[in-house]
mmCIF file of C-alpha atoms in Angstrom:
data_model
loop_
_atom_site.group_PDB
_atom_site.id
_atom_site.type_symbol
_atom_site.label_atom_id
_atom_site.label_comp_id
_atom_site.label_asym_id
_atom_site.label_seq_id
_atom_site.Cartn_x
_atom_site.Cartn_y
_atom_site.Cartn_z
ATOM 1 C CA UNK A 234 -83.084 19.948 -39.750
ATOM 2 C CA UNK A 235 -85.531 18.791 -37.148
ATOM 3 C CA UNK A 236 -85.239 15.140 -37.994
ATOM 4 C CA UNK A 237 -83.238 12.856 -35.648
ATOM 5 C CA UNK A 238 -79.713 11.804 -36.500
ATOM 6 C CA UNK A 239 -78.227 8.443 -35.466
ATOM 7 C CA UNK A 240 -74.444 8.370 -34.945
ATOM 8 C CA UNK A 241 -73.489 4.906 -33.788
ATOM 9 C CA UNK A 242 -75.322 4.477 -30.403
ATOM 10 C CA UNK A 243 -76.059 8.189 -30.000
ATOM 11 C CA UNK A 244 -79.312 9.648 -31.349
ATOM 12 C CA UNK A 245 -79.618 13.378 -31.699
ATOM 13 C CA UNK A 246 -83.125 14.759 -31.688
ATOM 14 C CA UNK A 247 -82.318 17.256 -34.450
ATOM 15 C CA UNK A 248 -79.416 18.382 -36.631
ATOM 16 C CA UNK A 249 -78.549 21.549 -34.685
ATOM 17 C CA UNK A 250 -75.218 21.650 -32.875
ATOM 18 C CA UNK A 251 -73.874 24.315 -30.609
ATOM 19 C CA UNK A 252 -70.305 25.062 -31.734
ATOM 20 C CA UNK A 253 -67.636 24.750 -29.007
ATOM 21 C CA UNK A 254 -66.741 28.246 -27.853
ATOM 22 C CA UNK A 255 -64.360 29.087 -25.107
ATOM 23 C CA UNK A 256 -65.901 31.100 -22.251
ATOM 24 C CA UNK A 257 -62.815 31.512 -20.066
ATOM 25 C CA UNK A 258 -64.959 30.979 -17.009
ATOM 26 C CA UNK A 259 -63.701 27.808 -15.327
ATOM 27 C CA UNK A 260 -62.477 27.854 -11.721
ATOM 28 C CA UNK A 261 -58.788 28.274 -11.272
ATOM 29 C CA UNK A 262 -58.397 24.573 -10.735
ATOM 30 C CA UNK A 263 -60.155 23.848 -14.010
ATOM 31 C CA UNK A 264 -63.463 22.730 -12.587
ATOM 32 C CA UNK A 265 -66.795 23.540 -14.164
ATOM 33 C CA UNK A 266 -68.929 26.094 -12.267
ATOM 34 C CA UNK A 267 -72.561 26.997 -11.923
ATOM 35 C CA UNK A 268 -72.072 29.416 -14.774
ATOM 36 C CA UNK A 269 -71.417 26.506 -17.131
ATOM 37 C CA UNK A 270 -74.603 24.766 -15.980
ATOM 38 C CA UNK A 271 -76.630 27.937 -16.700
ATOM 39 C CA UNK A 272 -74.822 28.744 -19.976
ATOM 40 C CA UNK A 273 -75.145 25.336 -21.583
ATOM 41 C CA UNK A 274 -78.412 24.448 -19.855
ATOM 42 C CA UNK A 275 -80.071 27.432 -21.473
ATOM 43 C CA UNK A 276 -79.142 26.151 -24.953
ATOM 44 C CA UNK A 277 -80.499 22.707 -24.058
ATOM 45 C CA UNK A 278 -83.677 24.400 -22.938
ATOM 46 C CA UNK A 279 -83.740 26.061 -26.341
ATOM 47 C CA UNK A 280 -83.776 22.563 -27.918
ATOM 48 C CA UNK A 281 -80.261 22.297 -29.417
ATOM 49 C CA UNK A 282 -79.692 18.681 -30.455
ATOM 50 C CA UNK A 283 -75.983 18.447 -29.634
ATOM 51 C CA UNK A 284 -74.117 20.833 -27.387
ATOM 52 C CA UNK A 285 -70.344 20.808 -27.801
ATOM 53 C CA UNK A 286 -68.669 22.001 -24.633
ATOM 54 C CA UNK A 287 -65.506 24.091 -24.896
ATOM 55 C CA UNK A 288 -62.072 22.459 -24.870
ATOM 56 C CA UNK A 289 -61.023 20.629 -21.746
ATOM 57 C CA UNK A 290 -57.358 20.319 -20.933
ATOM 58 C CA UNK A 291 -56.012 16.776 -20.348
ATOM 59 C CA UNK A 292 -53.185 17.986 -18.097
ATOM 60 C CA UNK A 293 -52.863 20.917 -15.706
ATOM 61 C CA UNK A 294 -49.859 22.164 -17.730
ATOM 62 C CA UNK A 295 -51.983 21.867 -20.874
ATOM 63 C CA UNK A 296 -54.654 24.340 -19.781
ATOM 64 C CA UNK A 297 -55.030 27.910 -20.833
ATOM 65 C CA UNK A 298 -56.319 30.782 -18.728
ATOM 66 C CA UNK A 299 -59.930 30.188 -17.699
ATOM 67 C CA UNK A 300 -60.238 26.896 -19.623
ATOM 68 C CA UNK A 301 -61.757 23.863 -17.905
ATOM 69 C CA UNK A 302 -59.803 20.679 -17.305
ATOM 70 C CA UNK A 303 -60.341 16.983 -16.919
ATOM 71 C CA UNK A 304 -56.908 15.851 -15.747
ATOM 72 C CA UNK A 305 -58.071 14.327 -12.450
ATOM 73 C CA UNK A 306 -61.071 12.633 -10.989
ATOM 74 C CA UNK A 307 -62.091 15.751 -9.058
ATOM 75 C CA UNK A 308 -63.287 17.259 -12.326
ATOM 76 C CA UNK A 309 -65.865 14.543 -12.913
ATOM 77 C CA UNK A 310 -68.590 15.609 -10.448
ATOM 78 C CA UNK A 311 -68.781 19.288 -11.501
ATOM 79 C CA UNK A 312 -68.912 18.205 -15.116
ATOM 80 C CA UNK A 313 -71.643 15.680 -14.358
ATOM 81 C CA UNK A 314 -73.829 18.562 -13.078
ATOM 82 C CA UNK A 315 -73.490 20.357 -16.423
ATOM 83 C CA UNK A 316 -74.198 17.183 -18.323
ATOM 84 C CA UNK A 317 -77.247 16.299 -16.298
ATOM 85 C CA UNK A 318 -78.752 19.724 -16.831
ATOM 86 C CA UNK A 319 -78.345 19.203 -20.610
ATOM 87 C CA UNK A 320 -79.589 15.659 -20.659
ATOM 88 C CA UNK A 321 -82.709 16.726 -18.643
ATOM 89 C CA UNK A 322 -83.840 18.671 -21.695
ATOM 90 C CA UNK A 323 -83.257 15.806 -24.103
ATOM 91 C CA UNK A 324 -80.024 17.239 -25.668
ATOM 92 C CA UNK A 325 -76.756 15.350 -26.091
ATOM 93 C CA UNK A 326 -73.384 16.565 -24.893
ATOM 94 C CA UNK A 327 -70.012 16.608 -26.643
ATOM 95 C CA UNK A 328 -66.613 17.594 -25.314
ATOM 96 C CA UNK A 329 -63.332 18.544 -26.921
ATOM 97 C CA UNK A 330 -60.085 17.237 -25.365
ATOM 98 C CA UNK A 331 -56.887 19.168 -25.877
ATOM 99 C CA UNK A 332 -53.515 20.331 -24.711
ATOM 100 C CA UNK A 333 -52.712 23.977 -25.208
ATOM 101 C CA UNK A 334 -49.241 23.110 -26.463
ATOM 102 C CA UNK A 335 -47.249 25.897 -28.073
ATOM 103 C CA UNK A 336 -50.264 28.246 -27.858
ATOM 104 C CA UNK A 337 -50.060 28.430 -24.063
ATOM 105 C CA UNK A 338 -50.539 31.923 -22.629
ATOM 106 C CA UNK A 339 -50.004 31.376 -18.911
ATOM 107 C CA UNK A 340 -46.825 33.270 -18.007
ATOM 108 C CA UNK A 341 -45.728 30.748 -15.379
ATOM 109 C CA UNK A 342 -45.871 27.795 -17.825
ATOM 110 C CA UNK A 343 -43.387 26.914 -20.468
ATOM 111 C CA UNK A 344 -45.051 26.343 -23.832
ATOM 112 C CA UNK A 345 -44.325 22.907 -25.275
ATOM 113 C CA UNK A 346 -44.245 21.531 -28.769
ATOM 114 C CA UNK A 347 -43.073 18.504 -30.773
ATOM 115 C CA UNK A 348 -40.325 20.546 -32.463
ATOM 116 C CA UNK A 349 -39.173 22.990 -29.839
ATOM 117 C CA UNK A 350 -39.350 25.800 -32.408
ATOM 118 C CA UNK A 351 -40.551 29.211 -31.226
ATOM 119 C CA UNK A 352 -44.163 30.208 -31.797
ATOM 120 C CA UNK A 353 -44.979 33.880 -32.368
ATOM 121 C CA UNK A 354 -41.596 34.863 -30.943
ATOM 122 C CA UNK A 355 -42.129 32.824 -27.825
ATOM 123 C CA UNK A 356 -39.737 29.987 -27.020
ATOM 124 C CA UNK A 357 -41.122 26.501 -26.659
ATOM 125 C CA UNK A 358 -39.680 23.375 -25.085
ATOM 126 C CA UNK A 359 -39.540 20.182 -27.219
ATOM 127 C CA UNK A 360 -41.338 17.243 -25.760
ATOM 128 C CA UNK A 361 -39.271 14.077 -25.230
ATOM 129 C CA UNK A 362 -40.573 10.733 -26.452
ATOM 130 C CA UNK A 363 -41.426 9.816 -22.845
ATOM 131 C CA UNK A 364 -43.359 13.081 -22.412
ATOM 132 C CA UNK A 365 -45.258 12.451 -25.623
ATOM 133 C CA UNK A 366 -46.172 8.966 -24.443
ATOM 134 C CA UNK A 367 -47.383 10.384 -21.070
ATOM 135 C CA UNK A 368 -49.465 12.925 -23.018
ATOM 136 C CA UNK A 369 -51.091 10.191 -25.054
ATOM 137 C CA UNK A 370 -52.024 8.412 -21.848
ATOM 138 C CA UNK A 371 -53.389 11.657 -20.427
ATOM 139 C CA UNK A 372 -55.766 11.932 -23.392
ATOM 140 C CA UNK A 373 -56.839 8.383 -22.822
ATOM 141 C CA UNK A 374 -57.455 8.960 -19.124
ATOM 142 C CA UNK A 375 -59.327 12.181 -19.840
ATOM 143 C CA UNK A 376 -61.591 10.363 -22.347
ATOM 144 C CA UNK A 377 -62.437 7.818 -19.621
ATOM 145 C CA UNK A 378 -63.314 10.591 -17.141
ATOM 146 C CA UNK A 379 -65.457 12.361 -19.716
ATOM 147 C CA UNK A 380 -67.348 9.091 -20.282
ATOM 148 C CA UNK A 381 -67.845 8.678 -16.544
ATOM 149 C CA UNK A 382 -69.266 12.233 -16.414
ATOM 150 C CA UNK A 383 -71.877 11.190 -18.938
ATOM 151 C CA UNK A 384 -70.444 12.830 -22.039
ATOM 152 C CA UNK A 385 -72.012 11.358 -25.218
ATOM 153 C CA UNK A 386 -69.465 12.526 -27.805
ATOM 154 C CA UNK A 387 -65.706 13.008 -27.436
ATOM 155 C CA UNK A 388 -63.675 14.974 -29.934
ATOM 156 C CA UNK A 389 -59.937 15.332 -30.017
ATOM 157 C CA UNK A 390 -59.150 18.917 -30.948
ATOM 158 C CA UNK A 391 -57.890 19.354 -34.516
ATOM 159 C CA UNK A 392 -58.881 15.852 -35.523
ATOM 160 C CA UNK A 393 -61.848 14.540 -37.449
ATOM 161 C CA UNK A 394 -65.180 14.943 -35.673
ATOM 162 C CA UNK A 395 -68.081 12.550 -35.251
ATOM 163 C CA UNK A 396 -69.916 13.799 -38.367
ATOM 164 C CA UNK A 397 -69.720 16.474 -41.001
ATOM 165 C CA UNK A 398 -70.815 19.748 -39.496
ATOM 166 C CA UNK A 399 -71.246 23.004 -41.438
ATOM 167 C CA UNK A 400 -70.033 26.031 -39.488
ATOM 168 C CA UNK A 401 -69.706 29.733 -40.127
ATOM 169 C CA UNK A 402 -72.157 32.531 -39.719
ATOM 170 C CA UNK A 403 -75.250 30.270 -39.913
ATOM 171 C CA UNK A 404 -77.958 32.598 -38.749
ATOM 172 C CA UNK A 405 -81.217 31.687 -40.518
ATOM 173 C CA UNK A 406 -83.358 28.597 -40.655
ATOM 174 C CA UNK A 407 -83.620 28.558 -44.482
ATOM 175 C CA UNK A 408 -79.847 28.844 -44.705
ATOM 176 C CA UNK A 409 -79.416 25.874 -42.368
ATOM 177 C CA UNK A 410 -82.026 23.789 -44.171
ATOM 178 C CA UNK A 411 -80.379 24.348 -47.553
ATOM 179 C CA UNK A 412 -77.001 23.145 -46.219
ATOM 180 C CA UNK A 413 -78.556 19.915 -44.925
ATOM 181 C CA UNK A 414 -80.861 19.372 -47.933
ATOM 182 C CA UNK A 415 -77.935 19.675 -50.325
ATOM 183 C CA UNK A 416 -75.999 17.010 -48.413
ATOM 184 C CA UNK A 417 -73.175 19.392 -47.599
ATOM 185 C CA UNK A 418 -73.230 18.423 -43.931
ATOM 186 C CA UNK A 419 -74.988 16.213 -41.360
ATOM 187 C CA UNK A 420 -75.204 18.936 -38.769
ATOM 188 C CA UNK A 421 -75.350 22.729 -38.719
ATOM 189 C CA UNK A 422 -73.012 24.163 -36.127
ATOM 190 C CA UNK A 423 -74.337 27.372 -34.739
ATOM 191 C CA UNK A 424 -72.213 29.655 -32.666
ATOM 192 C CA UNK A 425 -72.782 33.418 -32.250
ATOM 193 C CA UNK A 426 -76.461 33.175 -33.154
ATOM 194 C CA UNK A 427 -76.944 30.831 -30.123
ATOM 195 C CA UNK A 428 -75.050 33.192 -27.883
ATOM 196 C CA UNK A 429 -77.430 35.958 -28.899
ATOM 197 C CA UNK A 430 -80.531 33.738 -28.710
ATOM 198 C CA UNK A 431 -80.483 30.453 -26.776
ATOM 199 C CA UNK A 432 -83.845 29.718 -28.398
ATOM 200 C CA UNK A 433 -82.451 29.880 -31.943
ATOM 201 C CA UNK A 434 -83.865 26.382 -32.865
ATOM 202 C CA UNK A 435 -87.397 27.742 -32.151
ATOM 203 C CA UNK A 436 -86.659 30.847 -34.251
ATOM 204 C CA UNK A 437 -85.410 28.610 -37.099
ATOM 205 C CA UNK A 438 -88.464 26.429 -36.862
ATOM 206 C CA UNK A 439 -90.731 29.404 -37.089
ATOM 207 C CA UNK A 440 -88.828 30.674 -40.207
ATOM 208 C CA UNK A 441 -89.400 27.294 -41.796
ATOM 209 C CA UNK A 442 -93.011 26.976 -40.757
ATOM 210 C CA UNK A 443 -92.277 24.012 -38.563
ATOM 211 C CA UNK A 444 -93.518 23.338 -35.024
ATOM 212 C CA UNK A 445 -91.167 21.731 -32.564
ATOM 213 C CA UNK A 446 -91.765 20.424 -29.073
ATOM 214 C CA UNK A 447 -90.591 22.844 -26.441
ATOM 215 C CA UNK A 448 -89.960 22.488 -22.665
ATOM 216 C CA UNK A 449 -93.085 21.187 -20.903
ATOM 217 C CA UNK A 450 -93.423 24.317 -18.669
ATOM 218 C CA UNK A 451 -93.704 26.426 -21.839
ATOM 219 C CA UNK A 452 -96.705 24.570 -23.189
ATOM 220 C CA UNK A 453 -99.156 26.973 -24.777
ATOM 221 C CA UNK A 454 -96.593 29.752 -24.756
ATOM 222 C CA UNK A 455 -93.965 28.187 -27.080
ATOM 223 C CA UNK A 456 -95.507 29.361 -30.403
#
């Protein structure tokens, strides 16, 4: 679990990934805030190898309430601040791109879909071929902006990820080690356990009798 993992040109310092979890805390215009820097930075300080940020909308119409966006260049600088805080601790950063589609919950927006069929008793508007093409371009442009912000890994929501990750109530170091040792996954995706304890990697290492390097200011206090 604490061995590096090479994925193309990205090297993760360990096999622990923070699962992407919506925090509903972006500014109204979709920009990242200081809260994101603190929230994700704390998990980087805790030595998570790969931190997957929550979904980022590729268009303004494709965002949900409180979700961050990356549909214009003004989103790059606030996101860079979050990424830099994570990189400063030696962790890598991933980001999910998405469009809320038929799951949209904003009352002023019309939910859209490929079919135009209702979703959970809410009407949706069918996208035209031209609108679908524009949406494809929006995903492309969003990916470029994410790269400019320093994002290491980009994932398209509901598509194949960069590697096989085991997810689901992973709470103990021994449990995580067994998943990796048996070849069931390349990474262990930890969610709620990291919300409760940003230093879960240290806890897992202690459970396994392993010493890992911590933040330099914590020298002599880490274990």
